[in-house]
């Protein structure tokens, strides 16, 4: 199948095979650029920590000298969501806090990534049957990596960051993120 490029054809290039070869050459030239951009994104993640409960203490432990996630290229504690690439939601998300999580997520620039850290942010944890607890942060915002545990270990966060970095390295140039669009139970599909 021939790929039509957005610029006019040059004289002497009538065949679809030549157009397809030109598109492949263009794609191969973009591969080193994709590698360099993804390498930069992968090793310079600015973290916006949304610590809501005891899991936030484990997040802080992962940033201290014993585990030191700065060696992985993760810069802790962005001053605002407008400077962050990665949001780590750690702790129980209540229905009252859900709009604030969504608002801060919307303020982050693209490409943006989310790690759900701990059983409470993954599924509500031991408080899942409470009337005011959101049954997972993925009902509010799209999540890239889930880290289980109550409380999760700092080593688990380091592993989750490594998995996120692998996903970032595999991202194509044209798409800002690999996440599918978020669908809620009440949404209609077109």
PDB file of C-alpha atoms in Angstrom:
ATOM      1  CA  UNK A   1       0.000   0.000   0.000  1.00  0.00           C
ATOM      2  CA  UNK A   2       1.451   3.343  -1.045  1.00  0.00           C
ATOM      3  CA  UNK A   3       1.732   6.193   1.405  1.00  0.00           C
ATOM      4  CA  UNK A   4       0.989   9.626  -0.027  1.00  0.00           C
ATOM      5  CA  UNK A   5       3.245  12.321   1.332  1.00  0.00           C
ATOM      6  CA  UNK A   6       1.745  15.783   1.946  1.00  0.00           C
ATOM      7  CA  UNK A   7       3.996  17.566  -0.590  1.00  0.00           C
ATOM      8  CA  UNK A   8       3.594  17.540  -4.381  1.00  0.00           C
ATOM      9  CA  UNK A   9       5.253  14.803  -6.432  1.00  0.00           C
ATOM     10  CA  UNK A  10       8.488  15.576  -8.204  1.00  0.00           C
ATOM     11  CA  UNK A  11       8.723  15.109 -11.955  1.00  0.00           C
ATOM     12  CA  UNK A  12       9.751  11.577 -12.897  1.00  0.00           C
ATOM     13  CA  UNK A  13       8.213   9.888  -9.807  1.00  0.00           C
ATOM     14  CA  UNK A  14       5.029   8.360 -11.074  1.00  0.00           C
ATOM     15  CA  UNK A  15       5.106   4.941  -9.445  1.00  0.00           C
ATOM     16  CA  UNK A  16       3.565   4.106  -6.086  1.00  0.00           C
ATOM     17  CA  UNK A  17       6.618   1.975  -5.263  1.00  0.00           C
ATOM     18  CA  UNK A  18       8.857   5.024  -5.394  1.00  0.00           C
ATOM     19  CA  UNK A  19       6.474   6.926  -3.097  1.00  0.00           C
ATOM     20  CA  UNK A  20       6.482   3.991  -0.668  1.00  0.00           C
ATOM     21  CA  UNK A  21      10.282   3.868  -0.714  1.00  0.00           C
ATOM     22  CA  UNK A  22      10.411   7.606   0.008  1.00  0.00           C
ATOM     23  CA  UNK A  23       8.058   7.153   2.982  1.00  0.00           C
ATOM     24  CA  UNK A  24      10.220   4.323   4.357  1.00  0.00           C
ATOM     25  CA  UNK A  25      13.330   6.491   4.019  1.00  0.00           C
ATOM     26  CA  UNK A  26      11.576   9.302   5.859  1.00  0.00           C
ATOM     27  CA  UNK A  27      10.535   6.874   8.613  1.00  0.00           C
ATOM     28  CA  UNK A  28      14.094   5.551   8.968  1.00  0.00           C
ATOM     29  CA  UNK A  29      15.458   9.096   9.261  1.00  0.00           C
ATOM     30  CA  UNK A  30      12.981   9.713  12.102  1.00  0.00           C
ATOM     31  CA  UNK A  31      14.131   6.672  14.094  1.00  0.00           C
ATOM     32  CA  UNK A  32      17.292   8.300  15.538  1.00  0.00           C
ATOM     33  CA  UNK A  33      15.268  11.398  16.414  1.00  0.00           C
ATOM     34  CA  UNK A  34      12.651   9.244  18.165  1.00  0.00           C
ATOM     35  CA  UNK A  35      15.396   7.443  20.095  1.00  0.00           C
ATOM     36  CA  UNK A  36      16.999  10.685  21.281  1.00  0.00           C
ATOM     37  CA  UNK A  37      13.695  12.313  22.271  1.00  0.00           C
ATOM     38  CA  UNK A  38      12.486   9.236  24.144  1.00  0.00           C
ATOM     39  CA  UNK A  39      15.874   8.870  25.839  1.00  0.00           C
ATOM     40  CA  UNK A  40      15.594  12.446  27.102  1.00  0.00           C
ATOM     41  CA  UNK A  41      12.010  11.940  28.293  1.00  0.00           C
ATOM     42  CA  UNK A  42      12.818   8.635  29.939  1.00  0.00           C
ATOM     43  CA  UNK A  43      15.739   9.887  32.037  1.00  0.00           C
ATOM     44  CA  UNK A  44      14.382  13.272  33.086  1.00  0.00           C
ATOM     45  CA  UNK A  45      11.030  12.561  34.706  1.00  0.00           C
ATOM     46  CA  UNK A  46       9.890  15.349  37.003  1.00  0.00           C
ATOM     47  CA  UNK A  47       7.622  13.849  39.635  1.00  0.00           C
ATOM     48  CA  UNK A  48       4.514  15.436  41.065  1.00  0.00           C
ATOM     49  CA  UNK A  49       3.777  13.409  44.194  1.00  0.00           C
ATOM     50  CA  UNK A  50       0.140  13.285  45.184  1.00  0.00           C
ATOM     51  CA  UNK A  51       0.584  11.682  48.601  1.00  0.00           C
ATOM     52  CA  UNK A  52      -2.727  11.123  50.357  1.00  0.00           C
ATOM     53  CA  UNK A  53      -1.936   8.533  53.040  1.00  0.00           C
ATOM     54  CA  UNK A  54       0.716   6.176  54.404  1.00  0.00           C
ATOM     55  CA  UNK A  55       1.985   5.191  50.925  1.00  0.00           C
ATOM     56  CA  UNK A  56       3.430   8.688  50.626  1.00  0.00           C
ATOM     57  CA  UNK A  57       5.922   7.803  53.387  1.00  0.00           C
ATOM     58  CA  UNK A  58       7.166   4.910  51.245  1.00  0.00           C
ATOM     59  CA  UNK A  59       7.472   7.304  48.296  1.00  0.00           C
ATOM     60  CA  UNK A  60       9.606   9.611  50.429  1.00  0.00           C
ATOM     61  CA  UNK A  61      11.721   6.622  51.508  1.00  0.00           C
ATOM     62  CA  UNK A  62      12.342   5.793  47.836  1.00  0.00           C
ATOM     63  CA  UNK A  63      13.725   9.299  47.282  1.00  0.00           C
ATOM     64  CA  UNK A  64      16.159   9.098  50.208  1.00  0.00           C
ATOM     65  CA  UNK A  65      19.788   7.972  50.025  1.00  0.00           C
ATOM     66  CA  UNK A  66      19.206   4.247  50.559  1.00  0.00           C
ATOM     67  CA  UNK A  67      17.067   3.803  47.433  1.00  0.00           C
ATOM     68  CA  UNK A  68      17.760   7.127  45.651  1.00  0.00           C
ATOM     69  CA  UNK A  69      15.592   7.120  42.553  1.00  0.00           C
ATOM     70  CA  UNK A  70      17.472  10.156  41.233  1.00  0.00           C
ATOM     71  CA  UNK A  71      20.047   7.690  39.884  1.00  0.00           C
ATOM     72  CA  UNK A  72      17.296   6.468  37.538  1.00  0.00           C
ATOM     73  CA  UNK A  73      16.783   9.975  36.173  1.00  0.00           C
ATOM     74  CA  UNK A  74      13.737  10.788  38.285  1.00  0.00           C
ATOM     75  CA  UNK A  75      13.739  14.281  39.732  1.00  0.00           C
ATOM     76  CA  UNK A  76      11.530  14.356  42.842  1.00  0.00           C
ATOM     77  CA  UNK A  77       9.106  17.029  43.866  1.00  0.00           C
ATOM     78  CA  UNK A  78       8.202  19.308  40.980  1.00  0.00           C
ATOM     79  CA  UNK A  79       6.921  22.567  42.405  1.00  0.00           C
ATOM     80  CA  UNK A  80       3.738  22.570  40.378  1.00  0.00           C
ATOM     81  CA  UNK A  81       1.892  20.206  38.042  1.00  0.00           C
ATOM     82  CA  UNK A  82       2.830  22.474  35.125  1.00  0.00           C
ATOM     83  CA  UNK A  83       6.470  21.402  35.550  1.00  0.00           C
ATOM     84  CA  UNK A  84       5.818  17.674  36.039  1.00  0.00           C
ATOM     85  CA  UNK A  85       5.910  14.730  33.637  1.00  0.00           C
ATOM     86  CA  UNK A  86       4.928  12.025  36.115  1.00  0.00           C
ATOM     87  CA  UNK A  87       2.198  11.997  38.747  1.00  0.00           C
ATOM     88  CA  UNK A  88       2.537   9.412  41.512  1.00  0.00           C
ATOM     89  CA  UNK A  89      -0.795   8.950  43.286  1.00  0.00           C
ATOM     90  CA  UNK A  90      -0.128   7.280  46.610  1.00  0.00           C
ATOM     91  CA  UNK A  91      -2.867   6.678  49.130  1.00  0.00           C
ATOM     92  CA  UNK A  92      -6.626   6.523  49.431  1.00  0.00           C
ATOM     93  CA  UNK A  93      -8.435   8.737  46.930  1.00  0.00           C
ATOM     94  CA  UNK A  94     -11.766   9.854  48.350  1.00  0.00           C
ATOM     95  CA  UNK A  95     -14.671  11.121  46.276  1.00  0.00           C
ATOM     96  CA  UNK A  96     -14.084  14.576  47.720  1.00  0.00           C
ATOM     97  CA  UNK A  97     -10.416  14.542  46.621  1.00  0.00           C
ATOM     98  CA  UNK A  98     -11.113  13.096  43.132  1.00  0.00           C
ATOM     99  CA  UNK A  99     -11.862  16.463  41.420  1.00  0.00           C
ATOM    100  CA  UNK A 100      -8.573  17.877  42.743  1.00  0.00           C
ATOM    101  CA  UNK A 101      -6.639  14.887  41.364  1.00  0.00           C
ATOM    102  CA  UNK A 102      -8.323  15.348  37.984  1.00  0.00           C
ATOM    103  CA  UNK A 103      -7.682  19.110  37.951  1.00  0.00           C
ATOM    104  CA  UNK A 104      -3.995  18.681  38.754  1.00  0.00           C
ATOM    105  CA  UNK A 105      -3.676  15.945  36.113  1.00  0.00           C
ATOM    106  CA  UNK A 106      -5.246  18.252  33.521  1.00  0.00           C
ATOM    107  CA  UNK A 107      -2.700  20.966  34.378  1.00  0.00           C
ATOM    108  CA  UNK A 108       0.246  18.698  33.542  1.00  0.00           C
ATOM    109  CA  UNK A 109       1.772  19.179  30.068  1.00  0.00           C
ATOM    110  CA  UNK A 110       1.881  16.357  27.492  1.00  0.00           C
ATOM    111  CA  UNK A 111       3.378  13.798  27.495  1.00  0.00           C
ATOM    112  CA  UNK A 112       2.244  12.943  31.009  1.00  0.00           C
ATOM    113  CA  UNK A 113       2.414   9.669  32.895  1.00  0.00           C
ATOM    114  CA  UNK A 114       0.714   8.325  36.027  1.00  0.00           C
ATOM    115  CA  UNK A 115       1.831   5.702  38.538  1.00  0.00           C
ATOM    116  CA  UNK A 116      -0.758   4.359  40.963  1.00  0.00           C
ATOM    117  CA  UNK A 117       1.262   3.524  44.068  1.00  0.00           C
ATOM    118  CA  UNK A 118      -0.316   1.192  46.616  1.00  0.00           C
ATOM    119  CA  UNK A 119      -3.485  -0.821  47.086  1.00  0.00           C
ATOM    120  CA  UNK A 120      -5.536   2.205  48.131  1.00  0.00           C
ATOM    121  CA  UNK A 121      -4.914   4.136  44.933  1.00  0.00           C
ATOM    122  CA  UNK A 122      -5.163   0.973  42.792  1.00  0.00           C
ATOM    123  CA  UNK A 123      -8.514  -0.295  44.038  1.00  0.00           C
ATOM    124  CA  UNK A 124      -9.519   1.439  47.252  1.00  0.00           C
ATOM    125  CA  UNK A 125      -7.458  -0.935  49.420  1.00  0.00           C
ATOM    126  CA  UNK A 126      -8.922  -1.965  52.769  1.00  0.00           C
ATOM    127  CA  UNK A 127     -11.389   0.930  52.494  1.00  0.00           C
ATOM    128  CA  UNK A 128     -12.928  -0.215  49.172  1.00  0.00           C
ATOM    129  CA  UNK A 129     -16.396  -0.733  50.660  1.00  0.00           C
ATOM    130  CA  UNK A 130     -16.648   2.750  52.141  1.00  0.00           C
ATOM    131  CA  UNK A 131     -19.237   5.101  50.639  1.00  0.00           C
ATOM    132  CA  UNK A 132     -16.712   7.899  50.123  1.00  0.00           C
ATOM    133  CA  UNK A 133     -13.708   6.038  48.651  1.00  0.00           C
ATOM    134  CA  UNK A 134     -13.022   6.061  44.906  1.00  0.00           C
ATOM    135  CA  UNK A 135     -12.520   2.480  43.750  1.00  0.00           C
ATOM    136  CA  UNK A 136      -9.174   3.190  42.110  1.00  0.00           C
ATOM    137  CA  UNK A 137      -7.603   6.311  40.685  1.00  0.00           C
ATOM    138  CA  UNK A 138      -8.040   4.844  37.189  1.00  0.00           C
ATOM    139  CA  UNK A 139     -11.712   5.825  37.383  1.00  0.00           C
ATOM    140  CA  UNK A 140     -10.584   9.475  37.354  1.00  0.00           C
ATOM    141  CA  UNK A 141      -7.399   9.592  35.275  1.00  0.00           C
ATOM    142  CA  UNK A 142      -5.627   7.078  33.001  1.00  0.00           C
ATOM    143  CA  UNK A 143      -2.903   5.107  34.787  1.00  0.00           C
ATOM    144  CA  UNK A 144       0.270   3.813  33.128  1.00  0.00           C
ATOM    145  CA  UNK A 145       1.781   1.641  35.887  1.00  0.00           C
ATOM    146  CA  UNK A 146       0.136   0.019  38.911  1.00  0.00           C
ATOM    147  CA  UNK A 147       2.293  -0.800  41.943  1.00  0.00           C
ATOM    148  CA  UNK A 148       0.572  -3.168  44.416  1.00  0.00           C
ATOM    149  CA  UNK A 149       1.156  -3.471  48.132  1.00  0.00           C
ATOM    150  CA  UNK A 150      -0.091  -2.166  51.437  1.00  0.00           C
ATOM    151  CA  UNK A 151       2.177  -0.362  51.959  1.00  0.00           C
ATOM    152  CA  UNK A 152       4.263  -0.944  48.843  1.00  0.00           C
ATOM    153  CA  UNK A 153       8.026  -1.156  49.274  1.00  0.00           C
ATOM    154  CA  UNK A 154      10.343   1.516  47.849  1.00  0.00           C
ATOM    155  CA  UNK A 155      11.914  -1.236  45.716  1.00  0.00           C
ATOM    156  CA  UNK A 156       8.510  -1.750  44.090  1.00  0.00           C
ATOM    157  CA  UNK A 157       8.413   1.935  43.159  1.00  0.00           C
ATOM    158  CA  UNK A 158      11.874   1.654  41.617  1.00  0.00           C
ATOM    159  CA  UNK A 159      10.681  -1.342  39.595  1.00  0.00           C
ATOM    160  CA  UNK A 160       7.554   0.546  38.500  1.00  0.00           C
ATOM    161  CA  UNK A 161       9.653   3.509  37.374  1.00  0.00           C
ATOM    162  CA  UNK A 162      11.814   1.114  35.364  1.00  0.00           C
ATOM    163  CA  UNK A 163       8.727  -0.351  33.684  1.00  0.00           C
ATOM    164  CA  UNK A 164       7.453   3.142  32.864  1.00  0.00           C
ATOM    165  CA  UNK A 165      10.836   4.040  31.379  1.00  0.00           C
ATOM    166  CA  UNK A 166      10.632   0.964  29.131  1.00  0.00           C
ATOM    167  CA  UNK A 167       7.217   2.105  27.896  1.00  0.00           C
ATOM    168  CA  UNK A 168       8.506   5.620  27.253  1.00  0.00           C
ATOM    169  CA  UNK A 169      11.439   4.235  25.244  1.00  0.00           C
ATOM    170  CA  UNK A 170       9.022   2.319  22.988  1.00  0.00           C
ATOM    171  CA  UNK A 171       6.709   5.272  22.275  1.00  0.00           C
ATOM    172  CA  UNK A 172       6.353   6.333  18.648  1.00  0.00           C
ATOM    173  CA  UNK A 173       7.217   9.887  17.669  1.00  0.00           C
ATOM    174  CA  UNK A 174       3.761  10.963  16.562  1.00  0.00           C
ATOM    175  CA  UNK A 175       1.813   9.835  19.613  1.00  0.00           C
ATOM    176  CA  UNK A 176       2.369  11.716  22.892  1.00  0.00           C
ATOM    177  CA  UNK A 177       1.302   8.697  24.946  1.00  0.00           C
ATOM    178  CA  UNK A 178       0.412   5.019  24.683  1.00  0.00           C
ATOM    179  CA  UNK A 179      -2.641   5.216  26.918  1.00  0.00           C
ATOM    180  CA  UNK A 180      -6.061   4.493  25.437  1.00  0.00           C
ATOM    181  CA  UNK A 181      -8.752   7.131  25.975  1.00  0.00           C
ATOM    182  CA  UNK A 182     -10.408   6.888  29.372  1.00  0.00           C
ATOM    183  CA  UNK A 183     -13.922   5.456  29.238  1.00  0.00           C
ATOM    184  CA  UNK A 184     -16.273   5.594  32.175  1.00  0.00           C
ATOM    185  CA  UNK A 185     -19.178   3.190  32.675  1.00  0.00           C
ATOM    186  CA  UNK A 186     -21.788   5.844  31.751  1.00  0.00           C
ATOM    187  CA  UNK A 187     -20.039   7.088  28.568  1.00  0.00           C
ATOM    188  CA  UNK A 188     -21.571   6.386  25.182  1.00  0.00           C
ATOM    189  CA  UNK A 189     -19.370   5.124  22.396  1.00  0.00           C
ATOM    190  CA  UNK A 190     -19.660   6.613  18.947  1.00  0.00           C
TER     191      UNK A 190
END
